[in-house]
Coordinates of N, CA and C in Angstrom, one line a residue:
M1 N -7.6 41.3 32.8 CA -6.5 40.9 32.3 C -6.3 39.3 32.1
K2 N -6.7 38.6 33.3 CA -6.5 37.3 33.2 C -7.2 36.6 32.3
K3 N -8.6 36.9 32.1 CA -9.4 36.3 31.0 C -8.6 36.4 29.7
I4 N -8.2 37.7 29.3 CA -7.6 37.8 27.8 C -6.4 37.0 27.7
L5 N -5.6 37.0 28.8 CA -4.3 35.9 28.7 C -4.7 34.5 28.5
T6 N -5.8 34.1 29.5 CA -6.2 32.7 29.6 C -6.6 32.3 28.2
A7 N -7.4 33.3 27.4 CA -8.1 33.0 26.3 C -7.1 32.8 25.1
G8 N -5.9 34.0 25.5 CA -5.0 33.9 24.3 C -4.0 32.4 24.4
M9 N -3.9 32.2 25.7 CA -3.0 31.0 25.6 C -3.9 29.8 25.2
I10 N -5.1 29.5 25.4 CA -6.0 28.4 24.9 C -6.0 28.6 23.3
S11 N -6.1 29.8 22.8 CA -6.1 29.9 21.3 C -4.9 29.5 20.6
L12 N -3.7 29.7 21.2 CA -2.3 29.5 21.0 C -2.2 28.0 21.1
L13 N -2.7 27.2 22.1 CA -2.5 25.8 22.2 C -3.3 25.2 20.9
M14 N -4.3 25.5 20.9 CA -5.2 25.1 19.8 C -4.6 25.2 18.3
A15 N -3.9 26.3 18.3 CA -3.2 26.2 16.9 C -1.9 25.7 16.8
V16 N -1.4 25.4 17.7 CA 0.1 24.6 17.9 C -0.2 23.0 18.0
V17 N -0.9 22.6 18.8 CA -1.0 21.3 18.9 C -1.3 20.3 17.6
P18 N -2.2 20.9 16.8 CA -2.4 20.0 15.6 C -1.2 20.1 14.7
A19 N -0.5 21.1 14.7 CA 0.6 21.5 13.6 C 1.8 20.7 14.0
T20 N 1.9 20.3 15.3 CA 3.3 19.6 15.7 C 3.4 18.3 15.3
G21 N 2.2 17.5 14.9 CA 2.1 16.2 14.3 C 2.3 15.2 15.4
A22 N 2.7 15.7 16.7 CA 2.9 14.7 17.7 C 1.8 13.8 17.9
L23 N 0.3 14.2 17.7 CA -0.7 13.2 17.6 C -1.0 12.9 16.2
A24 N -0.5 12.2 15.3 CA -0.6 12.1 14.1 C -1.7 10.9 13.9
Y25 N -2.8 11.3 13.5 CA -4.1 10.3 13.7 C -4.1 9.5 12.1
Q26 N -4.1 8.6 11.8 CA -3.8 7.7 10.6 C -4.9 6.6 10.4
G27 N -6.0 7.0 9.9 CA -6.9 5.9 9.5 C -7.6 5.6 10.9
G28 N -7.9 6.7 11.8 CA -8.8 6.5 13.2 C -7.8 6.2 14.2
Y29 N -6.5 5.9 14.2 CA -5.9 5.7 15.3 C -4.6 6.4 15.2
R30 N -4.0 6.3 16.3 CA -2.5 7.1 16.7 C -1.5 6.3 15.8
A31 N -0.6 6.8 15.3 CA 0.4 6.0 14.6 C 1.5 7.0 14.8
D32 N 2.8 6.3 15.3 CA 4.0 6.6 15.4 C 4.9 6.8 14.1
V33 N 4.4 6.0 13.3 CA 5.0 6.2 11.9 C 3.9 6.9 10.8
S34 N 4.3 7.7 10.0 CA 3.5 8.4 9.0 C 3.5 7.4 7.8
P35 N 2.5 7.8 7.0 CA 2.5 6.9 5.6 C 3.6 7.0 4.7
A36 N 4.0 8.2 4.9 CA 5.3 8.7 3.9 C 6.3 7.9 4.7
Q37 N 6.7 8.0 5.7 CA 7.5 6.7 6.5 C 7.6 5.3 6.1
A38 N 6.3 5.2 6.1 CA 5.9 3.6 5.8 C 6.4 3.1 4.4
M39 N 5.9 4.2 3.5 CA 6.6 4.1 2.1 C 8.2 4.0 1.9
R40 N 8.7 4.6 2.7 CA 10.2 4.7 2.5 C 11.0 3.6 3.2
I41 N 10.0 2.8 4.2 CA 10.6 1.6 4.8 C 10.5 0.4 3.8
A42 N 9.1 0.7 3.3 CA 8.9 -0.6 2.4 C 9.7 -0.6 1.0
E43 N 10.0 0.8 0.4 CA 10.9 0.8 -0.6 C 12.4 0.0 -0.1
R44 N 12.8 0.4 0.9 CA 14.2 -0.3 1.4 C 14.1 -1.4 1.6
A45 N 12.8 -2.1 1.9 CA 12.6 -3.6 2.5 C 12.8 -4.4 1.0
V46 N 12.3 -3.8 0.1 CA 12.0 -4.7 -1.1 C 12.8 -4.1 -2.6
G47 N 13.3 -2.9 -2.4 CA 14.1 -2.4 -3.5 C 13.3 -1.7 -4.5
G48 N 12.0 -1.1 -4.4 CA 11.1 -0.8 -5.5 C 10.6 0.7 -5.2
E49 N 9.8 1.0 -5.8 CA 9.0 2.5 -5.7 C 7.7 2.4 -5.1
A50 N 7.5 2.9 -4.0 CA 6.3 2.6 -3.4 C 5.0 3.7 -4.1
F51 N 4.2 3.2 -4.1 CA 3.0 4.2 -4.7 C 1.7 4.4 -3.9
K52 N 1.5 3.8 -3.0 CA 0.2 3.6 -2.0 C 0.6 2.9 -1.0
A53 N 0.2 3.9 0.1 CA 0.1 3.3 1.7 C -1.4 3.6 2.2
E54 N -1.7 2.4 2.8 CA -3.3 2.5 3.5 C -3.3 2.0 4.8
P55 N -3.9 2.6 5.9 CA -4.0 2.0 7.2 C -4.6 0.6 7.0
D56 N -4.1 -0.2 7.9 CA -4.6 -1.5 7.7 C -4.3 -2.1 9.3
H57 N -4.7 -3.4 9.4 CA -4.4 -4.3 10.4 C -3.6 -5.7 10.0
Y58 N -2.6 -6.1 10.6 CA -1.8 -7.4 10.1 C -1.8 -8.3 11.4
R59 N -2.4 -9.1 11.8 CA -2.2 -10.0 12.9 C -2.5 -9.2 14.0
G60 N -3.5 -8.4 14.0 CA -3.8 -7.9 15.3 C -3.3 -6.5 15.6
R61 N -2.2 -6.4 14.9 CA -1.4 -5.1 15.1 C -1.7 -3.9 13.8
R62 N -1.5 -2.8 14.5 CA -1.9 -1.6 13.4 C -0.7 -1.7 12.5
A63 N -1.1 -1.5 11.3 CA -0.1 -1.4 10.2 C -0.5 -0.4 8.8
Y64 N 0.6 -0.5 8.1 CA 0.2 0.3 6.9 C 0.5 -0.9 5.9
T65 N -0.3 -1.0 4.9 CA -0.4 -2.0 3.6 C 0.5 -1.0 2.5
V66 N 1.4 -1.3 2.3 CA 2.3 -0.3 1.1 C 2.4 -1.1 -0.2
D67 N 1.9 -0.6 -1.1 CA 2.2 -1.2 -2.6 C 3.2 -0.9 -3.1
V68 N 4.2 -1.5 -3.5 CA 5.7 -1.3 -4.0 C 5.6 -1.8 -5.5
R69 N 6.2 -1.0 -6.4 CA 6.4 -1.7 -7.9 C 7.8 -1.9 -7.9
K70 N 7.9 -3.1 -8.2 CA 9.6 -3.6 -8.5 C 9.3 -4.6 -9.7
A71 N 10.1 -4.3 -10.5 CA 10.3 -5.0 -11.8 C 9.2 -5.5 -12.4
R72 N 8.6 -4.5 -12.5 CA 7.0 -4.7 -13.2 C 6.1 -5.5 -12.6
R73 N 6.1 -5.8 -11.5 CA 5.5 -6.6 -10.4 C 4.8 -5.6 -9.2
V74 N 4.0 -5.9 -8.4 CA 3.6 -4.9 -7.5 C 3.7 -6.2 -6.2
V75 N 4.5 -5.6 -5.3 CA 4.8 -6.4 -3.9 C 4.0 -5.4 -2.9
Q76 N 3.4 -6.2 -1.9 CA 2.5 -5.4 -0.8 C 3.6 -5.8 0.5
V77 N 3.7 -4.8 1.2 CA 4.5 -4.8 2.4 C 3.7 -4.1 3.4
D78 N 3.6 -5.0 4.5 CA 3.0 -4.4 5.7 C 3.9 -4.0 6.7
V79 N 3.8 -2.8 7.0 CA 4.7 -2.2 8.0 C 3.9 -1.7 9.3
D80 N 4.6 -2.1 10.4 CA 4.0 -1.8 11.7 C 3.9 -0.1 11.9
A81 N 2.6 0.2 12.1 CA 2.2 1.7 12.5 C 3.0 2.2 13.5
R82 N 3.4 1.5 14.7 CA 3.9 2.1 15.7 C 5.4 2.1 15.9
N83 N 6.1 0.9 15.2 CA 7.6 1.0 15.3 C 8.3 1.1 13.9
G84 N 7.6 0.9 12.7 CA 8.1 0.7 11.6 C 8.9 -0.6 10.9
K85 N 8.6 -1.5 11.9 CA 9.1 -2.9 11.3 C 8.5 -3.4 10.2
V86 N 9.0 -4.3 9.3 CA 8.3 -4.8 8.3 C 7.6 -6.1 9.0
L87 N 6.3 -6.3 8.8 CA 5.6 -7.5 9.5 C 5.4 -8.3 8.5
H88 N 5.3 -8.1 7.0 CA 4.9 -9.2 5.8 C 5.2 -8.6 4.6
I89 N 5.9 -9.4 3.8 CA 6.0 -9.0 2.4 C 5.2 -10.0 1.4
E90 N 4.3 -9.7 0.8 CA 3.6 -10.5 -0.2 C 4.0 -10.3 -1.6
R91 N 4.7 -11.1 -2.3 CA 5.0 -10.7 -3.6 C 3.8 -11.3 -4.6
D92 N 3.4 -10.7 -5.3 CA 2.4 -10.5 -6.2 C 2.7 -10.7 -7.5
G93 N 2.0 -11.4 -8.4 CA 1.8 -11.6 -10.0 C 1.5 -10.7 -11.0
R94 N 0.6 -9.5 -10.2 CA 0.1 -8.8 -10.9 C 0.9 -7.7 -11.6
R95 N 0.7 -7.3 -13.0 CA 1.4 -6.3 -13.4 C 1.4 -4.9 -12.8
G96 N 2.3 -3.9 -12.8 CA 2.3 -2.6 -12.2 C 1.6 -1.7 -13.5
P97 N 0.7 -0.7 -13.2 CA 0.0 -0.1 -14.3 C 1.3 0.7 -15.2
V98 N 2.4 0.8 -14.8 CA 3.3 1.6 -15.6 C 4.2 0.5 -16.7
A99 N 3.8 -0.9 -16.4 CA 4.8 -1.5 -17.2 C 3.9 -1.8 -18.3
Q100 N 4.6 -2.1 -19.5 CA 3.8 -2.4 -20.9 C 4.4 -3.3 -21.7
Q101 N 3.8 -4.2 -22.2 CA 4.3 -5.2 -22.8 C 4.6 -5.1 -24.2
H102 N 5.8 -5.3 -24.7 CA 6.2 -5.0 -25.9 C 5.7 -6.3 -27.0
P103 N 5.2 -6.4 -28.0 CA 5.1 -7.6 -28.8 C 6.3 -7.9 -29.2
R104 N 6.6 -9.3 -29.2 CA 7.8 -9.8 -29.7 C 7.8 -10.1 -31.1
S105 N 8.8 -9.6 -31.8 CA 8.8 -9.8 -33.3 C 9.2 -11.2 -33.5
N106 N 8.7 -11.6 -34.5 CA 8.8 -13.2 -35.0 C 10.2 -13.4 -35.6
H107 N 10.8 -12.5 -36.1 CA 12.2 -12.9 -36.7 C 13.1 -13.3 -35.8
H108 N 13.1 -12.7 -34.5 CA 14.1 -13.3 -33.4 C 13.7 -14.4 -33.0
R109 N 14.2 -15.5 -33.2 CA 14.0 -17.0 -32.9 C 14.8 -17.5 -32.2

């Protein structure tokens, strides 16, 4: 009876622990902030729409590099993976893939 009970407890633990998300491994390391949370933090920091979050390092700290589209530009925000603090914001001159330039007509001078 003890063997069945022990085997049942082990299988229950194996099923429950990964589902809790308590040990969310992102990019090969434990992160307290999920990629979705990092995207929301970055959106609030720059006021745009986040479309990509990747595990990275910033000055020796585990972080997410989040790409945020704002005003037809891409802004990269580094978010600390442990506490969710914004570590760095890099404004870039690249155009976002959604932005399209409309040719100006010559009669409006």
